Short mmCIF file of N, CA and C in Angstrom, two decimals:
data_model
loop_
_atom_site.label_atom_id
_atom_site.label_comp_id
_atom_site.label_asym_id
_atom_site.label_seq_id
_atom_site.Cartn_x
_atom_site.Cartn_y
_atom_site.Cartn_z
N MET A 1 104.34 105.59 124.00
CA MET A 1 104.30 104.19 123.79
C MET A 1 103.98 103.53 125.11
N ALA A 2 104.45 104.14 126.19
CA ALA A 2 104.16 103.47 127.45
C ALA A 2 102.64 103.44 127.79
N GLU A 3 101.98 104.44 127.45
CA GLU A 3 100.52 104.55 127.58
C GLU A 3 99.65 103.57 126.83
N LEU A 4 100.18 103.27 125.63
CA LEU A 4 99.56 102.32 124.83
C LEU A 4 99.85 100.87 125.37
N LEU A 5 100.96 100.62 125.90
CA LEU A 5 101.30 99.34 126.47
C LEU A 5 100.60 99.09 127.90
N LYS A 6 100.22 100.13 128.50
CA LYS A 6 99.52 100.04 129.88
C LYS A 6 98.05 99.66 129.50
N THR A 7 97.55 100.01 128.42
CA THR A 7 96.02 99.82 128.14
C THR A 7 95.78 98.18 128.02
N LYS A 8 94.71 97.75 128.58
CA LYS A 8 94.40 96.42 128.54
C LYS A 8 94.06 96.01 127.04
N LEU A 9 94.74 94.82 126.69
CA LEU A 9 94.65 94.43 125.32
C LEU A 9 93.27 94.29 124.77
N THR A 10 92.35 93.67 125.60
CA THR A 10 90.92 93.47 125.11
C THR A 10 90.18 94.86 125.06
N ALA A 11 90.63 95.94 125.59
CA ALA A 11 89.98 97.15 125.60
C ALA A 11 90.20 97.89 124.31
N LEU A 12 91.18 97.42 123.40
CA LEU A 12 91.46 97.97 122.10
C LEU A 12 90.75 97.41 121.00
N PRO A 13 90.56 98.03 119.77
CA PRO A 13 90.08 97.44 118.75
C PRO A 13 91.10 96.44 118.15
N LYS A 14 90.62 95.44 117.34
CA LYS A 14 91.45 94.41 116.83
C LYS A 14 92.77 94.86 116.19
N PRO A 15 92.75 95.89 115.26
CA PRO A 15 94.02 96.24 114.65
C PRO A 15 95.00 96.86 115.69
N CYS A 16 94.47 97.59 116.75
CA CYS A 16 95.35 98.07 117.77
C CYS A 16 95.91 96.98 118.65
N GLN A 17 95.21 95.86 118.80
CA GLN A 17 95.67 94.79 119.63
C GLN A 17 96.91 94.16 119.04
N LYS A 18 96.79 94.05 117.65
CA LYS A 18 97.98 93.40 117.05
C LYS A 18 99.21 94.37 117.15
N ALA A 19 98.93 95.67 116.87
CA ALA A 19 100.06 96.74 117.05
C ALA A 19 100.74 96.73 118.58
N GLN A 20 99.74 96.52 119.49
CA GLN A 20 100.20 96.58 120.89
C GLN A 20 101.10 95.26 121.10
N ARG A 21 100.63 94.04 120.60
CA ARG A 21 101.49 92.88 120.73
C ARG A 21 102.81 93.02 120.02
N THR A 22 102.89 93.65 118.90
CA THR A 22 104.18 93.76 118.32
C THR A 22 105.13 94.78 119.06
N LEU A 23 104.51 95.84 119.68
CA LEU A 23 105.17 96.74 120.44
C LEU A 23 105.85 96.12 121.71
N ARG A 24 104.95 95.23 122.26
CA ARG A 24 105.47 94.55 123.43
C ARG A 24 106.47 93.53 123.08
N ASN A 25 106.37 92.83 122.18
CA ASN A 25 107.42 91.77 121.74
C ASN A 25 108.63 92.25 121.30
N HIS A 26 108.69 93.58 120.73
CA HIS A 26 109.89 94.13 120.07
C HIS A 26 110.16 95.58 120.75
N ARG A 27 109.69 95.69 121.93
CA ARG A 27 109.87 97.06 122.60
C ARG A 27 111.40 97.59 122.76
N GLU A 28 112.28 96.61 123.29
CA GLU A 28 113.76 96.97 123.28
C GLU A 28 114.21 97.36 121.89
N GLU A 29 113.93 96.69 120.90
CA GLU A 29 114.52 96.90 119.56
C GLU A 29 113.99 98.26 119.07
N ILE A 30 112.79 98.55 119.23
CA ILE A 30 112.08 99.71 118.85
C ILE A 30 112.62 101.08 119.38
N GLU A 31 112.83 100.81 120.81
CA GLU A 31 113.45 102.02 121.52
C GLU A 31 114.86 102.21 121.08
N ARG A 32 115.49 101.24 120.97
CA ARG A 32 116.97 101.28 120.53
C ARG A 32 117.12 101.97 119.23
N SER A 33 116.05 101.69 118.30
CA SER A 33 116.16 102.25 117.00
C SER A 33 116.06 103.85 116.83
N PHE A 34 115.38 104.32 118.00
CA PHE A 34 115.18 105.82 118.12
C PHE A 34 116.46 106.35 118.70
N GLU A 35 117.34 105.58 119.55
CA GLU A 35 118.39 106.11 120.27
C GLU A 35 119.66 106.04 119.32
N GLN A 36 119.72 105.14 118.38
CA GLN A 36 120.97 104.97 117.51
C GLN A 36 120.74 105.62 116.19
N PRO A 37 121.83 106.37 115.69
CA PRO A 37 121.75 107.12 114.52
C PRO A 37 121.95 106.23 113.30
N TYR A 38 121.95 104.92 113.48
CA TYR A 38 122.45 103.98 112.32
C TYR A 38 121.15 103.34 111.86
N ASN A 39 121.12 103.10 110.52
CA ASN A 39 120.10 102.34 109.94
C ASN A 39 120.67 101.56 108.62
N ASN A 40 119.82 100.67 108.08
CA ASN A 40 120.40 100.02 106.91
C ASN A 40 119.72 100.46 105.68
N GLY A 41 119.16 101.65 105.63
CA GLY A 41 118.49 102.27 104.45
C GLY A 41 119.23 102.29 103.25
N SER A 42 120.55 102.73 103.30
CA SER A 42 121.35 102.81 102.08
C SER A 42 121.59 101.46 101.60
N LEU A 43 121.86 100.51 102.40
CA LEU A 43 122.08 99.18 101.94
C LEU A 43 120.84 98.46 101.20
N GLU A 44 119.68 98.81 101.91
CA GLU A 44 118.46 98.40 101.20
C GLU A 44 118.26 99.04 99.82
N GLY A 45 118.58 100.26 99.62
CA GLY A 45 118.43 100.97 98.44
C GLY A 45 119.29 100.42 97.41
N THR A 46 120.57 100.05 97.69
CA THR A 46 121.49 99.41 96.78
C THR A 46 120.98 98.11 96.48
N ASN A 47 120.56 97.32 97.33
CA ASN A 47 119.92 95.97 96.96
C ASN A 47 118.72 96.12 96.03
N ASN A 48 117.98 97.10 96.26
CA ASN A 48 116.87 97.35 95.38
C ASN A 48 117.32 97.69 93.87
N VAL A 49 118.23 98.56 93.89
CA VAL A 49 118.97 98.89 92.55
C VAL A 49 119.37 97.72 91.95
N ILE A 50 120.22 96.89 92.52
CA ILE A 50 120.76 95.66 92.06
C ILE A 50 119.66 94.76 91.43
N LYS A 51 118.62 94.59 92.33
CA LYS A 51 117.54 93.59 91.87
C LYS A 51 116.80 94.15 90.65
N THR A 52 116.72 95.57 90.57
CA THR A 52 116.07 96.16 89.41
C THR A 52 116.82 95.92 88.18
N ILE A 53 118.10 96.26 88.27
CA ILE A 53 119.05 95.98 87.13
C ILE A 53 119.02 94.51 86.64
N LYS A 54 119.05 93.64 87.72
CA LYS A 54 118.99 92.27 87.33
C LYS A 54 117.76 91.74 86.48
N ARG A 55 116.54 92.33 86.94
CA ARG A 55 115.36 92.07 86.33
C ARG A 55 115.31 92.83 85.03
N VAL A 56 115.86 93.98 84.77
CA VAL A 56 115.72 94.57 83.40
C VAL A 56 116.75 94.00 82.55
N ALA A 57 117.99 93.57 83.01
CA ALA A 57 119.02 93.04 82.26
C ALA A 57 118.90 91.43 82.12
N PHE A 58 117.72 90.99 82.18
CA PHE A 58 117.57 89.54 82.17
C PHE A 58 118.27 88.96 80.85
N GLY A 59 119.07 88.10 80.99
CA GLY A 59 119.74 87.52 79.80
C GLY A 59 121.02 88.11 79.43
N PHE A 60 121.63 88.91 80.37
CA PHE A 60 122.99 89.34 80.12
C PHE A 60 123.99 88.13 80.01
N GLN A 61 124.68 88.19 78.93
CA GLN A 61 125.57 87.15 78.62
C GLN A 61 126.96 87.23 79.32
N SER A 62 127.26 88.53 79.62
CA SER A 62 128.70 88.78 80.26
C SER A 62 128.40 89.20 81.59
N PHE A 63 128.96 88.58 82.66
CA PHE A 63 128.88 89.04 84.02
C PHE A 63 129.72 90.31 84.15
N PRO A 64 130.78 90.48 83.59
CA PRO A 64 131.48 91.66 83.79
C PRO A 64 130.75 92.93 83.34
N ASN A 65 129.94 92.75 82.23
CA ASN A 65 129.07 93.96 81.85
C ASN A 65 128.05 94.23 82.81
N PHE A 66 127.36 93.05 83.32
CA PHE A 66 126.44 93.31 84.43
C PHE A 66 126.93 93.92 85.60
N ARG A 67 128.06 93.59 86.03
CA ARG A 67 128.83 94.08 87.21
C ARG A 67 129.12 95.57 86.99
N LEU A 68 129.58 95.89 85.81
CA LEU A 68 129.80 97.14 85.49
C LEU A 68 128.63 98.20 85.52
N ARG A 69 127.51 97.56 85.03
CA ARG A 69 126.20 98.30 85.06
C ARG A 69 125.75 98.62 86.42
N ILE A 70 125.93 97.67 87.43
CA ILE A 70 125.65 97.83 88.82
C ILE A 70 126.55 98.84 89.34
N LEU A 71 127.82 98.96 89.08
CA LEU A 71 128.71 99.77 89.69
C LEU A 71 128.43 101.22 89.08
N LEU A 72 128.06 101.45 87.85
CA LEU A 72 127.80 102.74 87.33
C LEU A 72 126.63 103.27 87.89
N VAL A 73 125.54 102.47 88.17
CA VAL A 73 124.26 103.00 88.68
C VAL A 73 124.38 103.22 90.11
N ALA A 74 125.17 102.54 90.91
CA ALA A 74 125.24 102.61 92.37
C ALA A 74 125.67 103.96 92.79
N LYS A 75 126.66 104.38 92.12
CA LYS A 75 127.34 105.73 92.34
C LYS A 75 127.69 105.82 93.84
N SER A 76 128.38 104.89 94.29
CA SER A 76 128.84 104.84 95.74
C SER A 76 130.38 105.01 95.73
N PRO A 77 130.82 105.92 96.85
CA PRO A 77 132.28 105.97 96.84
C PRO A 77 133.02 104.74 97.07
N TYR A 78 132.27 103.61 97.57
CA TYR A 78 132.93 102.52 97.96
C TYR A 78 133.16 101.57 96.74
N PHE A 79 132.60 101.90 95.68
CA PHE A 79 132.70 100.95 94.41
C PHE A 79 133.81 101.76 93.52
N ASN A 80 134.77 100.92 92.91
CA ASN A 80 135.55 101.38 92.06
C ASN A 80 135.26 100.80 90.63
N VAL A 81 135.22 101.63 89.58
CA VAL A 81 134.89 101.13 88.30
C VAL A 81 136.19 101.21 87.46
N LYS A 82 136.63 100.14 87.22
CA LYS A 82 137.95 100.01 86.34
C LYS A 82 137.47 99.76 84.88
N THR A 83 137.73 100.46 83.83
CA THR A 83 137.43 100.20 82.57
C THR A 83 138.69 99.91 81.94
N ALA A 84 138.56 98.94 80.89
CA ALA A 84 139.74 98.53 80.10
C ALA A 84 140.05 99.63 79.12
N ALA A 85 141.25 99.89 78.91
CA ALA A 85 141.70 100.95 78.04
C ALA A 85 141.76 100.42 76.64
#
């Protein structure tokens, strides 16, 4: 990354110029992302599942049923599914 940032901006093709600008503007964050073992991938996946269910279940009349569908599909240890007996 350091080599790319040392290169003069006008010496690069247009697409690479934009990439270099992005790297310069967000260098600290990009480097930190490689150092830290954390990311928000699982949360983004859960959000995607919820949005998909919401799109497929357009017109659900019962919010508890909608919530239950989300909890059943999410399969996360953080969600507790309580069913009525």
